[in-house]
Amino acid sequence: MNKYKMQLTAEQQAILDGKEGEVKAKVMETLVMFGDIFGAEKLVPVTHKQGHLVTSFGIGLLKPLFSTMDKLIAGGVKAEGGFSVDPRPLDYDNVKCNFLEKLVFNKILYSQQEMYEKQLRKVGLTGSSKFTCACYLDEVGNQPKEGDVLSWAESSAVVYANSVLGARCNRNSGMLDLFGSIVGYVPYFGLLTDEGRKATWKVYVKTTKKPEAQILGSAIGMKVMEDVPYVYGLDKFLGNELTDDAKAYLKDFGAATASNGAVGLYHIDALTPEAKRLGEKLLADNCKEYVIDDAELERIYKSYPVMWKNKEKEGNLCFIGCPHLTYSQLCDWTDKIVASLKAAGRKKVAVRTVLTSAPDVVAKFKQTKKYAELVATGATLTSICPLMYTNNPLTKMHRIMTNSNKLRTYSAARYYKDEEILKKITGVKEGK
């Protein structure tokens, strides 16, 4: 007899009863217990079979994670549709570290990285290049369709899939994303439901120019927190079609809403799939309102703390690409760096600069002449997670600059607008 509130189908009950093994039964039980907590009445099939796992790093302290993986492997259990995973934490060839930093990374922080990646392969990792927070990019290939039900956890990927692709996924925690991919079911609540996808905020963008994606997302995230916003006025700057530029903008915008708040879904009037199809039918009753103008964006920007020990000094390390850059962003940043260096009368960047992108995007980019142009500037290209790099307390010795609101939020990195970042890394003097 089912001791849980959730109503299960005969097939689901059979898995819970151990008909497909004790380990898979435990996986199912965990999902059912999770669903009960949130009032889910049932489980629904995962229709986009390829999962995405948020936990990509072999931190030595995560012994329960490694133990769980061992049990899955011993029980012959894996994600049948495979999965991609968040970025690796290290790349010494392209993100140089000193001896002490390496010691902390190798012996303390990520001492189990090699072992953990072996575990990942055994439970369904689809390939050695599938380490990215932007698994939905065309080059990576883990791209669901509108209406697909997913089992993902990475916050920036979940908000992108829900909003830009129109798929359906809750913001799961690590390992629950893998469990859903293993049994092929997830609890039906929250952003999986029509009601849960309705907006409770109407946000009006009334800026005089295209707002910085990361600051706009930050403002909305901090205001609405975990609620769903319906955004008016942004289509004026992005258009009514999801072009490469629009999708890249919404990638960065969404990541900021998810990290500076807890947004898992947003609707952009006349642009995102559900907003184009349903319009204001997506609005819940008694929506709250938030107006964002130039002054509000500037207020948000100036509110960001500077966590550097020496606040008055210039930055000496810059990360661009959190979440990972799209191919078009990578090309655009290369062009901008080259042009800005020329304008400044320089050949090399003035600050150690690291661009990050998905391994499959990097491989594509390396086949073009732009890669040689980027390398010639002294900038480097990697596929690591900048946030995982900054987990090392010794990296606080660097004054890290970034245009990522996610990285700013979770580290001591200092946020700058794109134009400011470009000037600083290319040595352009203020006022030029």
CSV table of C-alpha atoms in Angstrom, one decimal:
chain,number,residue,atom,x,y,z
A,1,MET,CA,0.0,0.0,0.0
A,2,ASN,CA,1.3,3.4,-0.9
A,3,LYS,CA,2.1,5.4,2.2
A,4,TYR,CA,2.5,8.6,0.3
A,5,LYS,CA,-0.1,11.1,-0.7
A,6,MET,CA,0.8,11.1,-4.4
A,7,GLN,CA,-1.3,9.0,-6.7
A,8,LEU,CA,0.9,6.7,-8.8
A,9,THR,CA,0.2,4.7,-11.9
A,10,ALA,CA,0.7,0.9,-11.9
A,11,GLU,CA,4.1,1.3,-13.6
A,12,GLN,CA,5.3,3.9,-11.2
A,13,GLN,CA,4.1,1.9,-8.2
A,14,ALA,CA,5.9,-1.2,-9.5
A,15,ILE,CA,9.2,0.8,-9.6
A,16,LEU,CA,8.5,2.0,-6.1
A,17,ASP,CA,7.8,-1.5,-5.0
A,18,GLY,CA,11.2,-2.7,-6.3
A,19,LYS,CA,10.2,-4.5,-9.5
A,20,GLU,CA,13.1,-2.9,-11.3
A,21,GLY,CA,15.6,-3.2,-8.4
A,22,GLU,CA,16.1,-1.8,-5.0
A,23,VAL,CA,18.3,1.1,-6.1
A,24,LYS,CA,15.7,2.4,-8.7
A,25,ALA,CA,13.0,2.0,-6.0
A,26,LYS,CA,15.0,4.3,-3.7
A,27,VAL,CA,15.4,6.8,-6.5
A,28,MET,CA,11.6,6.7,-7.1
A,29,GLU,CA,10.9,7.0,-3.4
A,30,THR,CA,13.0,10.1,-3.2
A,31,LEU,CA,11.1,11.8,-6.0
A,32,VAL,CA,7.8,10.8,-4.5
A,33,MET,CA,8.8,12.2,-1.1
A,34,PHE,CA,10.0,15.4,-2.8
A,35,GLY,CA,6.7,15.7,-4.7
A,36,ASP,CA,4.7,15.2,-1.5
A,37,ILE,CA,6.5,18.1,0.1
A,38,PHE,CA,5.3,20.4,-2.6
A,39,GLY,CA,1.8,19.0,-2.9
A,40,ALA,CA,2.2,17.3,-6.2
A,41,GLU,CA,-0.7,14.9,-6.9
A,42,LYS,CA,1.1,12.9,-9.5
A,43,LEU,CA,4.3,12.2,-11.4
A,44,VAL,CA,4.4,13.1,-15.1
A,45,PRO,CA,6.7,11.6,-17.8
A,46,VAL,CA,10.0,13.4,-18.7
A,47,THR,CA,9.4,14.0,-22.4
A,48,HIS,CA,12.8,15.5,-23.2
A,49,LYS,CA,14.9,12.5,-22.2
A,50,GLN,CA,18.3,14.1,-22.1
A,51,GLY,CA,18.9,15.5,-18.7
A,52,HIS,CA,21.2,18.1,-17.3
A,53,LEU,CA,23.1,17.6,-14.0
A,54,VAL,CA,24.2,20.7,-12.0
A,55,THR,CA,26.8,18.9,-10.0
A,56,SER,CA,30.0,18.9,-12.1
A,57,PHE,CA,32.7,19.3,-9.5
A,58,GLY,CA,34.6,16.7,-7.5
A,59,ILE,CA,34.8,18.5,-4.2
A,60,GLY,CA,36.3,16.2,-1.6
A,61,LEU,CA,33.7,17.1,1.0
A,62,LEU,CA,30.8,15.7,-1.2
A,63,LYS,CA,31.1,12.2,0.1
A,64,PRO,CA,27.3,11.6,0.2
A,65,LEU,CA,27.2,12.5,-3.5
A,66,PHE,CA,30.0,10.1,-4.4
A,67,SER,CA,28.4,7.3,-2.3
A,68,THR,CA,25.1,7.8,-4.0
A,69,MET,CA,26.8,7.6,-7.4
A,70,ASP,CA,28.5,4.4,-6.4
A,71,LYS,CA,25.1,2.9,-5.4
A,72,LEU,CA,23.5,3.9,-8.7
A,73,ILE,CA,26.4,2.3,-10.5
A,74,ALA,CA,26.4,-0.9,-8.4
A,75,GLY,CA,22.6,-1.2,-9.1
A,76,GLY,CA,23.1,-0.9,-12.8
A,77,VAL,CA,21.0,2.3,-12.9
A,78,LYS,CA,21.7,5.2,-15.3
A,79,ALA,CA,19.9,8.0,-17.2
A,80,GLU,CA,18.7,6.2,-20.3
A,81,GLY,CA,18.6,9.4,-22.3
A,82,GLY,CA,22.0,10.5,-21.1
A,83,PHE,CA,22.7,14.0,-19.7
A,84,SER,CA,25.0,17.0,-20.0
A,85,VAL,CA,26.5,18.6,-16.9
A,86,ASP,CA,27.7,22.0,-15.7
A,87,PRO,CA,31.3,23.1,-16.5
A,88,ARG,CA,34.5,21.7,-15.1
A,89,PRO,CA,36.2,23.8,-12.4
A,90,LEU,CA,39.7,23.8,-13.8
A,91,ASP,CA,41.8,24.4,-16.9
A,92,TYR,CA,45.4,25.2,-16.0
A,93,ASP,CA,46.4,25.7,-19.7
A,94,ASN,CA,44.1,28.6,-20.2
A,95,VAL,CA,43.4,29.8,-16.6
A,96,LYS,CA,46.8,30.0,-15.0
A,97,CYS,CA,47.2,29.4,-11.3
A,98,ASN,CA,50.2,29.8,-9.0
A,99,PHE,CA,51.6,26.9,-7.0
A,100,LEU,CA,49.5,27.6,-3.8
A,101,GLU,CA,46.3,27.9,-5.8
A,102,LYS,CA,47.0,24.6,-7.6
A,103,LEU,CA,47.7,23.0,-4.3
A,104,VAL,CA,44.3,24.1,-2.9
A,105,PHE,CA,42.5,23.1,-6.1
A,106,ASN,CA,44.1,19.7,-6.4
A,107,LYS,CA,44.5,18.6,-2.8
A,108,ILE,CA,41.5,20.2,-1.1
A,109,LEU,CA,38.8,21.6,-3.3
A,110,TYR,CA,38.6,19.4,-6.4
A,111,SER,CA,40.7,16.4,-5.2
A,112,GLN,CA,38.0,13.9,-6.5
A,113,GLN,CA,37.4,15.5,-9.9
A,114,GLU,CA,38.9,12.6,-11.9
A,115,MET,CA,37.1,9.9,-9.9
A,116,TYR,CA,33.8,11.8,-10.1
A,117,GLU,CA,34.0,12.2,-13.9
A,118,LYS,CA,34.4,8.4,-14.1
A,119,GLN,CA,31.2,8.1,-12.1
A,120,LEU,CA,29.4,10.6,-14.3
A,121,ARG,CA,30.3,8.6,-17.4
A,122,LYS,CA,29.0,5.4,-15.9
A,123,VAL,CA,25.6,6.9,-15.0
A,124,GLY,CA,25.0,8.5,-18.4
A,125,LEU,CA,27.1,11.5,-19.2
A,126,THR,CA,26.8,11.8,-23.0
A,127,GLY,CA,30.4,12.9,-23.8
A,128,SER,CA,33.5,14.6,-22.6
A,129,SER,CA,32.5,17.8,-24.3
A,130,LYS,CA,29.2,18.1,-22.6
A,131,PHE,CA,30.4,20.2,-19.6
A,132,THR,CA,28.6,23.5,-19.9
A,133,CYS,CA,25.9,25.6,-18.1
A,134,ALA,CA,24.4,26.4,-21.5
A,135,CYS,CA,23.5,22.9,-22.6
A,136,TYR,CA,20.7,24.3,-24.7
A,137,LEU,CA,23.0,25.9,-27.3
A,138,ASP,CA,22.7,24.6,-30.8
A,139,GLU,CA,26.3,23.4,-30.8
A,140,VAL,CA,25.8,21.4,-27.6
A,141,GLY,CA,22.6,19.7,-28.7
A,142,ASN,CA,20.6,19.4,-25.5
A,143,GLN,CA,17.7,21.5,-26.6
A,144,PRO,CA,14.2,20.7,-25.6
A,145,LYS,CA,11.1,21.8,-27.6
A,146,GLU,CA,8.2,23.9,-26.4
A,147,GLY,CA,6.0,21.9,-24.0
A,148,ASP,CA,8.7,19.3,-23.2
A,149,VAL,CA,9.0,18.2,-19.5
A,150,LEU,CA,12.6,18.2,-18.3
A,151,SER,CA,14.6,17.1,-15.3
A,152,TRP,CA,17.2,19.8,-14.9
A,153,ALA,CA,18.6,21.8,-12.0
A,154,GLU,CA,21.2,24.4,-13.2
A,155,SER,CA,19.3,27.7,-12.5
A,156,SER,CA,20.4,29.6,-15.7
A,157,ALA,CA,19.6,26.6,-17.9
A,158,VAL,CA,16.2,26.0,-16.3
A,159,VAL,CA,15.1,29.7,-16.6
A,160,TYR,CA,16.2,29.7,-20.3
A,161,ALA,CA,14.5,26.4,-21.1
A,162,ASN,CA,11.2,27.5,-19.4
A,163,SER,CA,11.2,31.1,-20.8
A,164,VAL,CA,13.0,31.1,-24.2
A,165,LEU,CA,12.2,27.6,-25.3
A,166,GLY,CA,8.8,27.2,-23.6
A,167,ALA,CA,9.8,23.8,-22.0
A,168,ARG,CA,8.7,22.9,-18.5
A,169,CYS,CA,10.9,22.3,-15.5
A,170,ASN,CA,11.1,23.2,-11.9
A,171,ARG,CA,14.2,24.5,-10.2
A,172,ASN,CA,15.3,21.2,-8.8
A,173,SER,CA,18.2,20.6,-6.5
A,174,GLY,CA,21.3,18.6,-7.4
A,175,MET,CA,20.8,14.8,-7.8
A,176,LEU,CA,17.0,15.2,-8.1
A,177,ASP,CA,17.7,16.3,-11.6
A,178,LEU,CA,19.6,13.0,-12.2
A,179,PHE,CA,16.9,11.0,-10.4
A,180,GLY,CA,14.2,12.3,-12.7
A,181,SER,CA,16.2,11.3,-15.7
A,182,ILE,CA,16.8,7.8,-14.3
A,183,VAL,CA,13.1,6.9,-13.6
A,184,GLY,CA,11.7,9.1,-16.4
A,185,TYR,CA,9.2,10.9,-14.2
A,186,VAL,CA,9.1,14.2,-12.2
A,187,PRO,CA,6.6,15.5,-9.6
A,188,TYR,CA,3.8,17.6,-11.2
A,189,PHE,CA,3.7,21.0,-9.5
A,190,GLY,CA,5.0,24.6,-9.9
A,191,LEU,CA,6.3,25.5,-13.3
A,192,LEU,CA,5.1,22.3,-14.8
A,193,THR,CA,1.5,23.4,-14.4
A,194,ASP,CA,-0.5,25.9,-16.4
A,195,GLU,CA,-1.4,27.8,-13.2
A,196,GLY,CA,2.2,27.8,-12.0
A,197,ARG,CA,3.3,29.4,-15.2
A,198,LYS,CA,1.1,32.5,-14.8
A,199,ALA,CA,2.8,35.8,-14.1
A,200,THR,CA,2.1,37.5,-10.8
A,201,TRP,CA,4.2,40.6,-11.7
A,202,LYS,CA,3.8,43.0,-14.6
A,203,VAL,CA,7.2,44.7,-15.3
A,204,TYR,CA,7.3,47.7,-17.5
A,205,VAL,CA,10.7,48.5,-19.2
A,206,LYS,CA,10.8,52.3,-19.9
A,207,THR,CA,14.4,52.9,-20.5
A,208,THR,CA,15.7,55.3,-23.2
A,209,LYS,CA,18.0,52.7,-24.7
A,210,LYS,CA,18.5,48.9,-24.7
A,211,PRO,CA,19.1,48.0,-21.0
A,212,GLU,CA,22.2,46.0,-20.0
A,213,ALA,CA,20.8,42.5,-19.8
A,214,GLN,CA,22.6,41.6,-16.6
A,215,ILE,CA,21.4,44.7,-14.7
A,216,LEU,CA,17.8,44.4,-16.0
A,217,GLY,CA,17.7,40.8,-14.9
A,218,SER,CA,19.2,41.7,-11.6
A,219,ALA,CA,16.6,44.4,-10.9
A,220,ILE,CA,13.7,42.0,-11.8
A,221,GLY,CA,15.2,39.1,-9.9
A,222,MET,CA,15.6,41.2,-6.7
A,223,LYS,CA,12.1,42.6,-7.0
A,224,VAL,CA,10.0,39.5,-7.8
A,225,MET,CA,12.3,36.8,-6.2
A,226,GLU,CA,10.8,33.4,-7.1
A,227,ASP,CA,7.6,34.8,-8.8
A,228,VAL,CA,7.0,34.9,-12.5
A,229,PRO,CA,7.3,38.3,-14.2
A,230,TYR,CA,5.6,39.3,-17.5
A,231,VAL,CA,7.8,42.0,-19.0
A,232,TYR,CA,6.5,44.7,-21.3
A,233,GLY,CA,8.6,47.0,-23.5
A,234,LEU,CA,11.7,44.8,-24.0
A,235,ASP,CA,10.5,43.7,-27.4
A,236,LYS,CA,11.1,47.3,-28.5
A,237,PHE,CA,14.8,46.6,-28.2
A,238,LEU,CA,14.9,42.9,-29.1
A,239,GLY,CA,12.3,42.7,-31.8
A,240,ASN,CA,9.6,40.1,-32.1
A,241,GLU,CA,11.7,37.1,-33.2
A,242,LEU,CA,14.1,35.0,-31.2
A,243,THR,CA,17.2,35.8,-33.2
A,244,ASP,CA,20.7,34.7,-32.1
A,245,ASP,CA,21.2,38.2,-30.6
A,246,ALA,CA,17.9,38.1,-28.8
A,247,LYS,CA,18.5,34.6,-27.4
A,248,ALA,CA,22.0,35.6,-26.2
A,249,TYR,CA,20.5,38.6,-24.5
A,250,LEU,CA,17.8,36.6,-22.8
A,251,LYS,CA,20.4,34.0,-21.7
A,252,ASP,CA,22.3,36.6,-19.7
A,253,PHE,CA,19.1,38.4,-18.6
A,254,GLY,CA,17.6,35.2,-17.3
A,255,ALA,CA,20.7,34.1,-15.5
A,256,ALA,CA,20.7,37.3,-13.5
A,257,THR,CA,17.0,36.9,-12.6
A,258,ALA,CA,17.7,33.4,-11.4
A,259,SER,CA,20.8,34.3,-9.4
A,260,ASN,CA,19.9,37.7,-8.0
A,261,GLY,CA,16.5,36.4,-7.3
A,262,ALA,CA,15.1,32.9,-7.8
A,263,VAL,CA,13.2,33.3,-11.0
A,264,GLY,CA,12.6,30.0,-12.9
A,265,LEU,CA,10.4,31.5,-15.7
A,266,TYR,CA,9.7,34.9,-17.2
A,267,HIS,CA,7.6,36.0,-20.1
A,268,ILE,CA,8.6,38.7,-22.6
A,269,ASP,CA,5.6,40.4,-24.2
A,270,ALA,CA,5.4,39.7,-28.0
A,271,LEU,CA,8.7,37.7,-28.0
A,272,THR,CA,8.9,34.5,-25.9
A,273,PRO,CA,6.8,31.5,-27.1
A,274,GLU,CA,4.1,31.5,-24.5
A,275,ALA,CA,3.8,35.3,-24.5
A,276,LYS,CA,3.4,35.3,-28.3
A,277,ARG,CA,0.8,32.5,-28.2
A,278,LEU,CA,-1.2,33.5,-25.1
A,279,GLY,CA,-0.4,37.1,-24.3
A,280,GLU,CA,-2.1,38.6,-21.3
A,281,LYS,CA,-3.9,35.3,-20.6
A,282,LEU,CA,-0.7,34.4,-18.8
A,283,LEU,CA,-1.4,37.1,-16.2
A,284,ALA,CA,-2.7,36.0,-12.8
A,285,ASP,CA,-5.3,38.1,-11.0
A,286,ASN,CA,-4.1,41.1,-9.0
A,287,CYS,CA,-0.6,41.3,-10.4
A,288,LYS,CA,1.9,43.5,-8.7
A,289,GLU,CA,3.7,46.1,-10.9
A,290,TYR,CA,7.3,47.3,-11.3
A,291,VAL,CA,8.5,50.1,-13.5
A,292,ILE,CA,12.1,50.1,-14.6
A,293,ASP,CA,13.5,53.3,-16.1
A,294,ASP,CA,17.1,54.6,-16.6
A,295,ALA,CA,17.3,55.9,-13.0
A,296,GLU,CA,16.1,52.6,-11.5
A,297,LEU,CA,18.8,50.6,-13.5
A,298,GLU,CA,21.5,53.0,-12.4
A,299,ARG,CA,20.3,52.7,-8.8
A,300,ILE,CA,20.5,48.9,-9.0
A,301,TYR,CA,24.0,49.1,-10.6
A,302,LYS,CA,25.4,51.4,-7.9
A,303,SER,CA,24.0,49.2,-5.1
A,304,TYR,CA,26.4,46.4,-6.0
A,305,PRO,CA,29.1,46.1,-3.3
A,306,VAL,CA,32.8,46.1,-4.0
A,307,MET,CA,34.3,43.1,-2.1
A,308,TRP,CA,37.9,43.7,-3.0
A,309,LYS,CA,40.3,44.3,-0.2
A,310,ASN,CA,41.9,47.2,-2.1
A,311,LYS,CA,38.8,48.9,-3.5
A,312,GLU,CA,40.6,51.8,-5.1
A,313,LYS,CA,42.9,49.7,-7.2
A,314,GLU,CA,42.2,48.5,-10.8
A,315,GLY,CA,41.2,44.9,-11.5
A,316,ASN,CA,43.9,42.4,-12.6
A,317,LEU,CA,41.8,39.5,-13.8
A,318,CYS,CA,38.6,39.5,-15.9
A,319,PHE,CA,36.1,36.8,-16.7
A,320,ILE,CA,33.6,37.2,-19.5
A,321,GLY,CA,31.1,34.4,-20.0
A,322,CYS,CA,29.0,33.3,-17.1
A,323,PRO,CA,26.8,31.7,-18.3
A,324,HIS,CA,28.9,30.4,-21.1
A,325,LEU,CA,29.1,32.7,-24.2
A,326,THR,CA,27.2,31.8,-27.3
A,327,TYR,CA,29.1,31.5,-30.6
A,328,SER,CA,27.8,34.9,-31.8
A,329,GLN,CA,28.8,36.5,-28.4
A,330,LEU,CA,32.3,34.9,-28.7
A,331,CYS,CA,32.7,36.4,-32.2
A,332,ASP,CA,31.4,39.8,-31.1
A,333,TRP,CA,33.6,40.0,-28.0
A,334,THR,CA,36.6,39.1,-30.2
A,335,ASP,CA,35.8,41.9,-32.7
A,336,LYS,CA,35.2,44.4,-29.9
A,337,ILE,CA,38.5,43.6,-28.1
A,338,VAL,CA,40.5,43.8,-31.3
A,339,ALA,CA,38.9,47.1,-32.3
A,340,SER,CA,39.3,48.6,-28.8
A,341,LEU,CA,43.0,47.6,-28.6
A,342,LYS,CA,43.6,49.3,-32.0
A,343,ALA,CA,41.9,52.4,-30.8
A,344,ALA,CA,44.0,52.4,-27.6
A,345,GLY,CA,47.2,51.9,-29.6
A,346,ARG,CA,47.9,48.5,-28.0
A,347,LYS,CA,48.5,45.0,-29.3
A,348,LYS,CA,47.8,43.1,-26.0
A,349,VAL,CA,45.1,43.3,-23.4
A,350,ALA,CA,46.1,45.4,-20.4
A,351,VAL,CA,44.4,42.9,-17.9
A,352,ARG,CA,44.5,39.1,-17.9
A,353,THR,CA,41.3,38.3,-19.7
A,354,VAL,CA,39.5,35.0,-19.8
A,355,LEU,CA,36.5,34.3,-22.1
A,356,THR,CA,34.4,31.1,-21.3
A,357,SER,CA,32.2,29.1,-23.6
A,358,ALA,CA,30.9,25.6,-24.0
A,359,PRO,CA,33.5,23.0,-25.3
A,360,ASP,CA,31.5,22.4,-28.5
A,361,VAL,CA,31.3,26.2,-29.1
A,362,VAL,CA,35.0,26.5,-28.5
A,363,ALA,CA,35.7,23.7,-30.9
A,364,LYS,CA,33.7,25.5,-33.6
A,365,PHE,CA,35.3,28.9,-32.9
A,366,LYS,CA,38.8,27.4,-33.1
A,367,GLN,CA,38.1,26.6,-36.8
A,368,THR,CA,37.7,30.2,-37.6
A,369,LYS,CA,40.3,33.0,-38.1
A,370,LYS,CA,38.7,34.9,-35.2
A,371,TYR,CA,40.3,32.4,-32.8
A,372,ALA,CA,43.8,33.5,-34.0
A,373,GLU,CA,42.7,37.1,-33.6
A,374,LEU,CA,41.6,36.5,-30.1
A,375,VAL,CA,44.7,34.7,-29.0
A,376,ALA,CA,46.8,37.4,-30.6
A,377,THR,CA,45.3,39.9,-28.1
A,378,GLY,CA,46.6,37.9,-25.2
A,379,ALA,CA,43.1,36.9,-24.0
A,380,THR,CA,42.5,33.2,-23.4
A,381,LEU,CA,39.5,31.0,-24.0
A,382,THR,CA,38.3,28.2,-21.7
A,383,SER,CA,35.3,26.1,-20.8
A,384,ILE,CA,35.6,26.2,-17.0
A,385,CYS,CA,33.0,27.6,-14.6
A,386,PRO,CA,34.4,30.9,-13.3
A,387,LEU,CA,32.4,30.5,-10.2
A,388,MET,CA,34.1,27.2,-9.4
A,389,TYR,CA,37.5,28.9,-9.9
A,390,THR,CA,36.6,31.6,-7.4
A,391,ASN,CA,35.6,28.9,-4.8
A,392,ASN,CA,39.3,28.8,-4.0
A,393,PRO,CA,39.8,31.4,-1.1
A,394,LEU,CA,43.3,32.2,-2.5
A,395,THR,CA,41.7,33.7,-5.7
A,396,LYS,CA,40.6,36.6,-3.5
A,397,MET,CA,44.2,37.8,-3.9
A,398,HIS,CA,43.1,38.7,-7.4
A,399,ARG,CA,40.9,41.7,-8.1
A,400,ILE,CA,38.5,39.9,-10.4
A,401,MET,CA,36.3,41.9,-12.8
A,402,THR,CA,33.3,40.5,-14.6
A,403,ASN,CA,30.2,41.5,-16.6
A,404,SER,CA,28.3,38.5,-15.0
A,405,ASN,CA,25.8,39.3,-12.3
A,406,LYS,CA,25.8,35.6,-11.4
A,407,LEU,CA,29.5,35.5,-10.8
A,408,ARG,CA,29.3,38.9,-8.9
A,409,THR,CA,26.6,37.5,-6.6
A,410,TYR,CA,28.4,34.3,-5.7
A,411,SER,CA,32.0,35.5,-5.4
A,412,ALA,CA,34.1,38.6,-4.6
A,413,ALA,CA,34.2,39.6,-8.3
A,414,ARG,CA,33.4,43.2,-9.1
A,415,TYR,CA,30.7,43.8,-11.7
A,416,TYR,CA,31.2,46.3,-14.6
A,417,LYS,CA,29.0,47.1,-17.6
A,418,ASP,CA,30.1,45.6,-20.9
A,419,GLU,CA,31.4,49.0,-22.2
A,420,GLU,CA,33.4,49.6,-18.9
A,421,ILE,CA,34.8,46.0,-19.0
A,422,LEU,CA,36.0,46.5,-22.6
A,423,LYS,CA,37.8,49.8,-21.8
A,424,LYS,CA,39.5,48.3,-18.7
A,425,ILE,CA,40.8,45.2,-20.4
A,426,THR,CA,42.0,47.1,-23.5
A,427,GLY,CA,43.6,50.0,-21.6
A,428,VAL,CA,41.3,52.7,-22.9
A,429,LYS,CA,41.6,55.8,-20.7
A,430,GLU,CA,38.6,57.2,-19.1
A,431,GLY,CA,36.7,59.8,-21.2
A,432,LYS,CA,37.7,58.1,-24.5
